[in-house]
C-alpha positions as a Python dict, from the first residue, in 0.01 Angstrom:
ca = {
    (1, 'M'): (0, 0, 0),
    (2, 'N'): (151, 195, -288),
    (3, 'E'): (111, 43, -634),
    (4, 'I'): (434, -24, -822),
    (5, 'R'): (371, 24, -1194),
    (6, 'V'): (588, -208, -1404),
    (7, 'L'): (681, -247, -1771),
    (8, 'I'): (814, -580, -1900),
    (9, 'A'): (1033, -579, -2213),
    (10, 'D'): (1135, -912, -2367),
    (11, 'D'): (1137, -1030, -2727),
    (12, 'Q'): (988, -1367, -2627),
    (13, 'A'): (611, -1339, -2590),
    (14, 'L'): (585, -1642, -2361),
    (15, 'V'): (845, -1499, -2124),
    (16, 'R'): (664, -1163, -2113),
    (17, 'A'): (330, -1325, -2047),
    (18, 'G'): (473, -1557, -1783),
    (19, 'L'): (644, -1277, -1593),
    (20, 'A'): (334, -1060, -1615),
    (21, 'A'): (110, -1337, -1481),
    (22, 'L'): (341, -1405, -1187),
    (23, 'L'): (391, -1040, -1097),
    (24, 'D'): (22, -957, -1121),
    (25, 'L'): (-32, -1200, -832),
    (26, 'E'): (158, -959, -608),
    (27, 'P'): (-76, -719, -425),
    (28, 'D'): (146, -414, -473),
    (29, 'I'): (277, -474, -828),
    (30, 'T'): (82, -400, -1147),
    (31, 'V'): (217, -476, -1494),
    (32, 'V'): (84, -183, -1696),
    (33, 'A'): (263, -250, -2027),
    (34, 'Q'): (464, -504, -2223),
    (35, 'A'): (720, -441, -2498),
    (36, 'A'): (868, -677, -2757),
    (37, 'D'): (1194, -485, -2801),
    (38, 'G'): (1403, -202, -2663),
    (39, 'A'): (1263, 67, -2892),
    (40, 'E'): (906, -13, -2788),
    (41, 'A'): (1012, -9, -2423),
    (42, 'V'): (1164, 338, -2459),
    (43, 'A'): (851, 465, -2634),
    (44, 'L'): (619, 324, -2367),
    (45, 'A'): (837, 461, -2088),
    (46, 'G'): (797, 803, -2244),
    (47, 'E'): (418, 774, -2260),
    (48, 'L'): (332, 603, -1932),
    (49, 'A'): (396, 677, -1567),
    (50, 'L'): (621, 384, -1481),
    (51, 'D'): (803, 300, -1161),
    (52, 'V'): (1014, 5, -1276),
    (53, 'A'): (1105, -132, -1619),
    (54, 'L'): (1210, -497, -1641),
    (55, 'L'): (1432, -526, -1947),
    (56, 'D'): (1586, -827, -2117),
    (57, 'I'): (1943, -753, -2226),
    (58, 'E'): (1947, -921, -2567),
    (59, 'M'): (1661, -790, -2781),
    (60, 'P'): (1649, -715, -3155),
    (61, 'G'): (1719, -360, -3264),
    (62, 'L'): (1766, -161, -2947),
    (63, 'T'): (1914, -381, -2675),
    (64, 'G'): (1804, -373, -2313),
    (65, 'L'): (2125, -192, -2222),
    (66, 'E'): (2065, 79, -2483),
    (67, 'A'): (1700, 108, -2381),
    (68, 'T'): (1803, 146, -2016),
    (69, 'E'): (2040, 427, -2103),
    (70, 'R'): (1762, 616, -2285),
    (71, 'I'): (1496, 554, -2023),
    (72, 'V'): (1723, 674, -1742),
    (73, 'A'): (1841, 974, -1946),
    (74, 'A'): (1479, 1081, -2001),
    (75, 'G'): (1466, 1170, -1633),
    (76, 'R'): (1110, 1050, -1567),
    (77, 'G'): (1210, 854, -1257),
    (78, 'T'): (1166, 506, -1404),
    (79, 'R'): (1414, 262, -1252),
    (80, 'C'): (1547, -20, -1468),
    (81, 'L'): (1594, -379, -1360),
    (82, 'M'): (1775, -608, -1602),
    (83, 'V'): (1635, -961, -1626),
    (84, 'T'): (1836, -1196, -1845),
    (85, 'T'): (1911, -1557, -1930),
    (86, 'F'): (2279, -1475, -1972),
    (87, 'D'): (2471, -1453, -1645),
    (88, 'R'): (2778, -1303, -1810),
    (89, 'P'): (2988, -1092, -1572),
    (90, 'G'): (3057, -820, -1828),
    (91, 'Y'): (2686, -755, -1864),
    (92, 'L'): (2661, -656, -1498),
    (93, 'R'): (2915, -378, -1529),
    (94, 'R'): (2766, -257, -1857),
    (95, 'A'): (2416, -256, -1707),
    (96, 'F'): (2517, -33, -1419),
    (97, 'D'): (2717, 190, -1653),
    (98, 'A'): (2394, 233, -1851),
    (99, 'G'): (2210, 340, -1536),
    (100, 'A'): (2036, 16, -1432),
    (101, 'S'): (1935, -20, -1067),
    (102, 'G'): (1945, -398, -1059),
    (103, 'F'): (2040, -716, -1238),
    (104, 'V'): (1882, -1060, -1194),
    (105, 'V'): (1870, -1377, -1403),
    (106, 'K'): (1548, -1521, -1545),
    (107, 'D'): (1547, -1831, -1328),
    (108, 'T'): (1511, -1611, -1018),
    (109, 'P'): (1208, -1736, -819),
    (110, 'A'): (898, -1518, -860),
    (111, 'A'): (898, -1410, -496),
    (112, 'E'): (1261, -1297, -521),
    (113, 'L'): (1193, -1111, -846),
    (114, 'A'): (900, -930, -684),
    (115, 'E'): (1121, -838, -389),
    (116, 'A'): (1390, -712, -629),
    (117, 'I'): (1129, -486, -792),
    (118, 'R'): (1030, -348, -452),
    (119, 'K'): (1391, -279, -359),
    (120, 'V'): (1468, -108, -691),
    (121, 'H'): (1151, 100, -655),
    (122, 'A'): (1268, 203, -308),
    (123, 'G'): (1595, 332, -452),
    (124, 'L'): (1814, 34, -363),
    (125, 'R'): (2049, -153, -594),
    (126, 'V'): (1988, -525, -651),
    (127, 'V'): (2243, -772, -788),
    (128, 'D'): (2223, -1148, -831),
    (129, 'P'): (2482, -1273, -574),
    (130, 'A'): (2634, -1541, -796),
    (131, 'L'): (2673, -1296, -1084),
    (132, 'A'): (2827, -1035, -855),
    (133, 'E'): (3091, -1289, -750),
    (134, 'K'): (3163, -1385, -1111),
    (135, 'S'): (3195, -1019, -1204),
    (136, 'L'): (3449, -955, -929),
    (137, 'L'): (3652, -1258, -1033),
    (138, 'A'): (3642, -1166, -1402),
    (139, 'G'): (3755, -808, -1343),
    (140, 'P'): (3683, -512, -1570),
    (141, 'N'): (3640, -531, -1946),
    (142, 'P'): (3994, -504, -2089),
    (143, 'L'): (3878, -404, -2438),
    (144, 'T'): (3861, -45, -2555),
    (145, 'P'): (3535, 74, -2715),
    (146, 'R'): (3698, 62, -3060),
    (147, 'E'): (3826, -294, -3002),
    (148, 'Q'): (3473, -391, -2905),
    (149, 'D'): (3339, -234, -3227),
    (150, 'V'): (3595, -423, -3435),
    (151, 'L'): (3517, -756, -3267),
    (152, 'R'): (3143, -705, -3316),
    (153, 'E'): (3201, -661, -3688),
    (154, 'A'): (3441, -955, -3692),
    (155, 'S'): (3174, -1173, -3529),
    (156, 'H'): (2977, -1152, -3855),
    (157, 'G'): (3272, -1291, -4051),
    (158, 'A'): (3374, -958, -4205),
    (159, 'S'): (3724, -915, -4344),
    (160, 'A'): (3961, -645, -4222),
    (161, 'G'): (3871, -437, -4526),
    (162, 'Q'): (3498, -476, -4468),
    (163, 'I'): (3535, -390, -4101),
    (164, 'G'): (3738, -85, -4195),
    (165, 'R'): (3472, 39, -4435),
    (166, 'A'): (3198, -15, -4178),
    (167, 'L'): (3388, 170, -3904),
    (168, 'H'): (3569, 422, -4129),
    (169, 'L'): (3911, 284, -4042),
    (170, 'S'): (4202, 165, -4253),
    (171, 'A'): (4251, -211, -4286),
    (172, 'G'): (4585, -174, -4106),
    (173, 'T'): (4419, -2, -3810),
    (174, 'V'): (4158, -277, -3798),
    (175, 'R'): (4430, -542, -3789),
    (176, 'N'): (4603, -355, -3505),
    (177, 'H'): (4280, -348, -3303),
    (178, 'L'): (4222, -717, -3371),
    (179, 'S'): (4575, -802, -3264),
    (180, 'S'): (4534, -603, -2945),
    (181, 'A'): (4201, -770, -2867),
    (182, 'I'): (4349, -1114, -2928),
    (183, 'G'): (4631, -1034, -2687),
    (184, 'K'): (4399, -899, -2418),
    (185, 'T'): (4169, -1201, -2435),
    (186, 'G'): (4461, -1444, -2431),
    (187, 'T'): (4343, -1614, -2750),
    (188, 'A'): (4509, -1734, -3068),
    (189, 'N'): (4291, -1568, -3332),
    (190, 'R'): (4002, -1330, -3383),
    (191, 'T'): (3739, -1606, -3380),
    (192, 'E'): (3851, -1713, -3034),
    (193, 'A'): (3874, -1348, -2922),
    (194, 'V'): (3512, -1289, -3029),
    (195, 'A'): (3401, -1604, -2844),
    (196, 'V'): (3578, -1506, -2519),
    (197, 'A'): (3452, -1147, -2535),
    (198, 'A'): (3093, -1261, -2600),
    (199, 'R'): (3107, -1521, -2322),
    (200, 'N'): (3216, -1257, -2073),
    (201, 'G'): (2955, -1004, -2186),
    (202, 'W'): (3212, -756, -2316),
    (203, 'L'): (3043, -705, -2654),
}
């Protein structure tokens, strides 16, 4: 039986330890490293011979999506499986765009998670069925990359001028992007637009 060498990246120590303990019970899976954030995961993936990296999406600094992109781009053959609390349909599309091989939620039973790791290691793609359905119903992300940037800045309460300075845009251009994002999300103001975009995993 071939050993599947796994990295777990999650900013919650209890979650990391819990996943590691469950997976180490599997005869063919060995957790060889744990990371507290995306940057550490990328560094470890560059140092170790890994088969599969389990990555939380929302981590401080480098997110799981950004870490996935870098790990896949390194070309060392490590496959990435996203494990997250947030079953937001937009995350699924962004994960696969980043190069992930699978996407499951954290309440997936241990046996199913282990099987997902085996499938990803074998070169298959794994998707949580309920999330796949939600993603199809939600459709693609309607926001342009620049509209996403503007909404991310707006989520911190920044004014149009502050957003413009951060993104090197004029205040008028920022307002245009905000207006477009509000229209695309079917909301009444930028606060609601940020909420809808975040809920759908578009930011």
